[in-house]
Amino acid sequence: MEDVKMTARSLMEFLDKSPVNFLAVKTVKNELDANGFKQLDPADHWELERGGKYYITKNGSAIFAFVVTTGGPEAGFRIISAHSDSPCLRIKPNAEMCGEGGVVRLNVEVYGGPILYTWFDRPLSIAGRVVLRGEDVLHPECVTVKFDRPLLTIPHLAIHFNRAVNEGNPLSRQKDMLPVIGLVKDSLESDGLLVRLVAEAVGRKAGQLVDVSKLRISAAEVNSEITKRYETLGRYVYENCHGLLAGDPEAFGKMSEIDELRAQAASIPKELGDKQNKTVCPVCGKQCANTDTFCSTCGAKLEPEPEPIPQEGGPNDAAAAQANEGPDAQVSDLPPRQYP
């Protein structure tokens, strides 16, 4: 009996985290990552291993996980599938509808096959995916949104206005299923009400995306500047190709500037990977998951960066010695560190 309760609790937790398909995929993805599955890119060449556990996602709304058998072809296939979506009320564009008394309803369409009467007189909320402008039109930023508080309700009419409510009263999906989101004093206040609500929620997550977008733009700008500097250097060398006893200091200066830009460009992928919880392959430069041991593109081993070993007599030791001599110095019970 206890196993049944645990299974039921686990299912309810999954449903609470997954009100829409985008969040269902995200929840399943987190569960697969926690159990040793590795995400694959459909555009890459796959090197699958016997007993390996892998998954791919598509459009953020579907996920496909599989385990490679350790047996032969006679092992066959075992396939389990399920919907990632569920019945809901899809919000239409420009959904705010201001009625009498300043009541604002949302224009929605019924998706799937819900039991309509179970949606009345209960707190409802909003969840889904928001697409933000990215570095270009082909690479938008997608953010999942889930309001963990009641925002809407679909109220019943008082029985005085609908005496047939207990006699199997038919419902209109276009008229009776419009949820109320709030009250406004002026109809102009309803314009963009939902967009402002979503923008406020996305703003907290969008702040994380802004840094990533800025780094990507910065990388493109630095690489473009490197190309321009090479062109300038090439023209300079061509136009001033004369016999010299020593190297041309101006040419060396231009090459030094290029080296500095290349170093700046090389540091951006690592900083970008840190913000996205990824690591950069030291051989091919492709971003890999922090949990990967080998690069999925070139197969190189991903070595963690060694921590710097403090040297005896360095600036840190001098600062520590000076601090210990001050009036606020603290006595530590730890033994002194031994340096190589």
mmCIF file with all atom_site columns, N, CA and C in Angstrom, residues 174-210:
data_model
loop_
_atom_site.group_PDB
_atom_site.id
_atom_site.type_symbol
_atom_site.label_atom_id
_atom_site.label_alt_id
_atom_site.label_comp_id
_atom_site.label_asym_id
_atom_site.label_entity_id
_atom_site.label_seq_id
_atom_site.pdbx_PDB_ins_code
_atom_site.Cartn_x
_atom_site.Cartn_y
_atom_site.Cartn_z
_atom_site.occupancy
_atom_site.B_iso_or_equiv
_atom_site.pdbx_formal_charge
_atom_site.auth_seq_id
_atom_site.auth_comp_id
_atom_site.auth_asym_id
_atom_site.auth_atom_id
_atom_site.pdbx_PDB_model_num
ATOM 1   N N  . GLN A 1 174 ? -17.232 28.721 -27.169 1.00 0.00 ? 174 GLN A N  1
ATOM 2   C CA . GLN A 1 174 ? -16.795 30.055 -27.563 1.00 0.00 ? 174 GLN A CA 1
ATOM 3   C C  . GLN A 1 174 ? -17.275 31.145 -26.602 1.00 0.00 ? 174 GLN A C  1
ATOM 4   N N  . LYS A 1 175 ? -18.348 30.902 -25.857 1.00 0.00 ? 175 LYS A N  1
ATOM 5   C CA . LYS A 1 175 ? -18.916 31.948 -25.002 1.00 0.00 ? 175 LYS A CA 1
ATOM 6   C C  . LYS A 1 175 ? -18.789 31.638 -23.516 1.00 0.00 ? 175 LYS A C  1
ATOM 7   N N  . ASP A 1 176 ? -19.030 30.392 -23.133 1.00 0.00 ? 176 ASP A N  1
ATOM 8   C CA . ASP A 1 176 ? -19.104 30.058 -21.708 1.00 0.00 ? 176 ASP A CA 1
ATOM 9   C C  . ASP A 1 176 ? -17.752 29.723 -21.088 1.00 0.00 ? 176 ASP A C  1
ATOM 10  N N  . MET A 1 177 ? -16.737 29.476 -21.903 1.00 0.00 ? 177 MET A N  1
ATOM 11  C CA . MET A 1 177 ? -15.446 29.026 -21.376 1.00 0.00 ? 177 MET A CA 1
ATOM 12  C C  . MET A 1 177 ? -14.400 30.132 -21.377 1.00 0.00 ? 177 MET A C  1
ATOM 13  N N  . LEU A 1 178 ? -14.816 31.387 -21.307 1.00 0.00 ? 178 LEU A N  1
ATOM 14  C CA . LEU A 1 178 ? -13.865 32.504 -21.308 1.00 0.00 ? 178 LEU A CA 1
ATOM 15  C C  . LEU A 1 178 ? -13.521 32.873 -19.865 1.00 0.00 ? 178 LEU A C  1
ATOM 16  N N  . PRO A 1 179 ? -12.284 32.692 -19.432 1.00 0.00 ? 179 PRO A N  1
ATOM 17  C CA . PRO A 1 179 ? -11.923 32.957 -18.035 1.00 0.00 ? 179 PRO A CA 1
ATOM 18  C C  . PRO A 1 179 ? -11.810 34.456 -17.753 1.00 0.00 ? 179 PRO A C  1
ATOM 19  N N  . VAL A 1 180 ? -12.157 34.838 -16.529 1.00 0.00 ? 180 VAL A N  1
ATOM 20  C CA . VAL A 1 180 ? -12.036 36.216 -16.066 1.00 0.00 ? 180 VAL A CA 1
ATOM 21  C C  . VAL A 1 180 ? -10.654 36.403 -15.450 1.00 0.00 ? 180 VAL A C  1
ATOM 22  N N  . ILE A 1 181 ? -9.941  37.462 -15.876 1.00 0.00 ? 181 ILE A N  1
ATOM 23  C CA . ILE A 1 181 ? -8.602  37.720 -15.358 1.00 0.00 ? 181 ILE A CA 1
ATOM 24  C C  . ILE A 1 181 ? -8.560  38.911 -14.406 1.00 0.00 ? 181 ILE A C  1
ATOM 25  N N  . GLY A 1 182 ? -9.559  39.795 -14.450 1.00 0.00 ? 182 GLY A N  1
ATOM 26  C CA . GLY A 1 182 ? -9.528  40.922 -13.518 1.00 0.00 ? 182 GLY A CA 1
ATOM 27  C C  . GLY A 1 182 ? -10.584 41.964 -13.827 1.00 0.00 ? 182 GLY A C  1
ATOM 28  N N  . LEU A 1 183 ? -10.559 43.050 -13.041 1.00 0.00 ? 183 LEU A N  1
ATOM 29  C CA . LEU A 1 183 ? -11.451 44.192 -13.192 1.00 0.00 ? 183 LEU A CA 1
ATOM 30  C C  . LEU A 1 183 ? -10.611 45.438 -13.458 1.00 0.00 ? 183 LEU A C  1
ATOM 31  N N  . VAL A 1 184 ? -11.099 46.299 -14.351 1.00 0.00 ? 184 VAL A N  1
ATOM 32  C CA . VAL A 1 184 ? -10.404 47.552 -14.646 1.00 0.00 ? 184 VAL A CA 1
ATOM 33  C C  . VAL A 1 184 ? -11.418 48.691 -14.577 1.00 0.00 ? 184 VAL A C  1
ATOM 34  N N  . LYS A 1 185 ? -10.924 49.905 -14.321 1.00 0.00 ? 185 LYS A N  1
ATOM 35  C CA . LYS A 1 185 ? -11.788 51.068 -14.267 1.00 0.00 ? 185 LYS A CA 1
ATOM 36  C C  . LYS A 1 185 ? -12.074 51.622 -15.653 1.00 0.00 ? 185 LYS A C  1
ATOM 37  N N  . ASP A 1 186 ? -11.101 51.453 -16.549 1.00 0.00 ? 186 ASP A N  1
ATOM 38  C CA . ASP A 1 186 ? -11.236 51.967 -17.904 1.00 0.00 ? 186 ASP A CA 1
ATOM 39  C C  . ASP A 1 186 ? -10.855 50.875 -18.889 1.00 0.00 ? 186 ASP A C  1
ATOM 40  N N  . SER A 1 187 ? -11.556 50.810 -20.005 1.00 0.00 ? 187 SER A N  1
ATOM 41  C CA . SER A 1 187 ? -11.288 49.752 -20.985 1.00 0.00 ? 187 SER A CA 1
ATOM 42  C C  . SER A 1 187 ? -9.871  49.822 -21.530 1.00 0.00 ? 187 SER A C  1
ATOM 43  N N  . LEU A 1 188 ? -9.261  51.022 -21.520 1.00 0.00 ? 188 LEU A N  1
ATOM 44  C CA . LEU A 1 188 ? -7.888  51.148 -22.019 1.00 0.00 ? 188 LEU A CA 1
ATOM 45  C C  . LEU A 1 188 ? -6.900  50.392 -21.135 1.00 0.00 ? 188 LEU A C  1
ATOM 46  N N  . GLU A 1 189 ? -7.242  50.205 -19.858 1.00 0.00 ? 189 GLU A N  1
ATOM 47  C CA . GLU A 1 189 ? -6.343  49.494 -18.948 1.00 0.00 ? 189 GLU A CA 1
ATOM 48  C C  . GLU A 1 189 ? -6.226  48.026 -19.312 1.00 0.00 ? 189 GLU A C  1
ATOM 49  N N  . SER A 1 190 ? -7.221  47.516 -20.027 1.00 0.00 ? 190 SER A N  1
ATOM 50  C CA . SER A 1 190 ? -7.181  46.089 -20.379 1.00 0.00 ? 190 SER A CA 1
ATOM 51  C C  . SER A 1 190 ? -6.232  45.805 -21.538 1.00 0.00 ? 190 SER A C  1
ATOM 52  N N  . ASP A 1 191 ? -5.906  46.831 -22.323 1.00 0.00 ? 191 ASP A N  1
ATOM 53  C CA . ASP A 1 191 ? -5.007  46.627 -23.464 1.00 0.00 ? 191 ASP A CA 1
ATOM 54  C C  . ASP A 1 191 ? -3.621  46.213 -22.975 1.00 0.00 ? 191 ASP A C  1
ATOM 55  N N  . GLY A 1 192 ? -3.151  45.064 -23.448 1.00 0.00 ? 192 GLY A N  1
ATOM 56  C CA . GLY A 1 192 ? -1.826  44.593 -23.069 1.00 0.00 ? 192 GLY A CA 1
ATOM 57  C C  . GLY A 1 192 ? -1.726  44.093 -21.642 1.00 0.00 ? 192 GLY A C  1
ATOM 58  N N  . LEU A 1 193 ? -2.870  43.851 -20.976 1.00 0.00 ? 193 LEU A N  1
ATOM 59  C CA . LEU A 1 193 ? -2.845  43.400 -19.577 1.00 0.00 ? 193 LEU A CA 1
ATOM 60  C C  . LEU A 1 193 ? -2.107  42.077 -19.432 1.00 0.00 ? 193 LEU A C  1
ATOM 61  N N  . LEU A 1 194 ? -2.415  41.136 -20.296 1.00 0.00 ? 194 LEU A N  1
ATOM 62  C CA . LEU A 1 194 ? -1.772  39.820 -20.224 1.00 0.00 ? 194 LEU A CA 1
ATOM 63  C C  . LEU A 1 194 ? -0.301  39.906 -20.599 1.00 0.00 ? 194 LEU A C  1
ATOM 64  N N  . VAL A 1 195 ? 0.001   40.707 -21.625 1.00 0.00 ? 195 VAL A N  1
ATOM 65  C CA . VAL A 1 195 ? 1.394   40.844 -22.057 1.00 0.00 ? 195 VAL A CA 1
ATOM 66  C C  . VAL A 1 195 ? 2.247   41.419 -20.935 1.00 0.00 ? 195 VAL A C  1
ATOM 67  N N  . ARG A 1 196 ? 1.719   42.418 -20.227 1.00 0.00 ? 196 ARG A N  1
ATOM 68  C CA . ARG A 1 196 ? 2.473   43.005 -19.120 1.00 0.00 ? 196 ARG A CA 1
ATOM 69  C C  . ARG A 1 196 ? 2.690   41.991 -18.012 1.00 0.00 ? 196 ARG A C  1
ATOM 70  N N  . LEU A 1 197 ? 1.685   41.170 -17.761 1.00 0.00 ? 197 LEU A N  1
ATOM 71  C CA . LEU A 1 197 ? 1.795   40.150 -16.718 1.00 0.00 ? 197 LEU A CA 1
ATOM 72  C C  . LEU A 1 197 ? 2.870   39.127 -17.066 1.00 0.00 ? 197 LEU A C  1
ATOM 73  N N  . VAL A 1 198 ? 2.866   38.674 -18.316 1.00 0.00 ? 198 VAL A N  1
ATOM 74  C CA . VAL A 1 198 ? 3.858   37.689 -18.763 1.00 0.00 ? 198 VAL A CA 1
ATOM 75  C C  . VAL A 1 198 ? 5.246   38.316 -18.821 1.00 0.00 ? 198 VAL A C  1
ATOM 76  N N  . ALA A 1 199 ? 5.316   39.572 -19.295 1.00 0.00 ? 199 ALA A N  1
ATOM 77  C CA . ALA A 1 199 ? 6.612   40.244 -19.407 1.00 0.00 ? 199 ALA A CA 1
ATOM 78  C C  . ALA A 1 199 ? 7.270   40.393 -18.045 1.00 0.00 ? 199 ALA A C  1
ATOM 79  N N  . GLU A 1 200 ? 6.457   40.654 -17.012 1.00 0.00 ? 200 GLU A N  1
ATOM 80  C CA . GLU A 1 200 ? 7.009   40.773 -15.664 1.00 0.00 ? 200 GLU A CA 1
ATOM 81  C C  . GLU A 1 200 ? 7.617   39.456 -15.208 1.00 0.00 ? 200 GLU A C  1
ATOM 82  N N  . ALA A 1 201 ? 6.921   38.343 -15.519 1.00 0.00 ? 201 ALA A N  1
ATOM 83  C CA . ALA A 1 201 ? 7.441   37.029 -15.128 1.00 0.00 ? 201 ALA A CA 1
ATOM 84  C C  . ALA A 1 201 ? 8.660   36.651 -15.951 1.00 0.00 ? 201 ALA A C  1
ATOM 85  N N  . VAL A 1 202 ? 8.622   36.944 -17.252 1.00 0.00 ? 202 VAL A N  1
ATOM 86  C CA . VAL A 1 202 ? 9.728   36.583 -18.129 1.00 0.00 ? 202 VAL A CA 1
ATOM 87  C C  . VAL A 1 202 ? 10.948  37.442 -17.821 1.00 0.00 ? 202 VAL A C  1
ATOM 88  N N  . GLY A 1 203 ? 10.714  38.675 -17.388 1.00 0.00 ? 203 GLY A N  1
ATOM 89  C CA . GLY A 1 203 ? 11.828  39.580 -17.125 1.00 0.00 ? 203 GLY A CA 1
ATOM 90  C C  . GLY A 1 203 ? 12.842  38.999 -16.180 1.00 0.00 ? 203 GLY A C  1
ATOM 91  N N  . ARG A 1 204 ? 12.387  38.247 -15.193 1.00 0.00 ? 204 ARG A N  1
ATOM 92  C CA . ARG A 1 204 ? 13.319  37.644 -14.232 1.00 0.00 ? 204 ARG A CA 1
ATOM 93  C C  . ARG A 1 204 ? 14.178  36.597 -14.913 1.00 0.00 ? 204 ARG A C  1
ATOM 94  N N  . LYS A 1 205 ? 13.582  35.811 -15.827 1.00 0.00 ? 205 LYS A N  1
ATOM 95  C CA . LYS A 1 205 ? 14.366  34.812 -16.547 1.00 0.00 ? 205 LYS A CA 1
ATOM 96  C C  . LYS A 1 205 ? 15.132  35.439 -17.699 1.00 0.00 ? 205 LYS A C  1
ATOM 97  N N  . ALA A 1 206 ? 14.520  36.482 -18.285 1.00 0.00 ? 206 ALA A N  1
ATOM 98  C CA . ALA A 1 206 ? 15.174  37.107 -19.439 1.00 0.00 ? 206 ALA A CA 1
ATOM 99  C C  . ALA A 1 206 ? 16.499  37.729 -19.042 1.00 0.00 ? 206 ALA A C  1
ATOM 100 N N  . GLY A 1 207 ? 16.612  38.168 -17.785 1.00 0.00 ? 207 GLY A N  1
ATOM 101 C CA . GLY A 1 207 ? 17.870  38.740 -17.335 1.00 0.00 ? 207 GLY A CA 1
ATOM 102 C C  . GLY A 1 207 ? 19.014  37.762 -17.480 1.00 0.00 ? 207 GLY A C  1
ATOM 103 N N  . GLN A 1 208 ? 18.723  36.458 -17.306 1.00 0.00 ? 208 GLN A N  1
ATOM 104 C CA . GLN A 1 208 ? 19.757  35.444 -17.482 1.00 0.00 ? 208 GLN A CA 1
ATOM 105 C C  . GLN A 1 208 ? 20.128  35.301 -18.960 1.00 0.00 ? 208 GLN A C  1
ATOM 106 N N  . LEU A 1 209 ? 19.138  35.520 -19.839 1.00 0.00 ? 209 LEU A N  1
ATOM 107 C CA . LEU A 1 209 ? 19.392  35.374 -21.263 1.00 0.00 ? 209 LEU A CA 1
ATOM 108 C C  . LEU A 1 209 ? 20.118  36.578 -21.846 1.00 0.00 ? 209 LEU A C  1
ATOM 109 N N  . VAL A 1 210 ? 19.924  37.743 -21.219 1.00 0.00 ? 210 VAL A N  1
ATOM 110 C CA . VAL A 1 210 ? 20.547  38.950 -21.735 1.00 0.00 ? 210 VAL A CA 1
ATOM 111 C C  . VAL A 1 210 ? 22.061  38.810 -21.749 1.00 0.00 ? 210 VAL A C  1
#
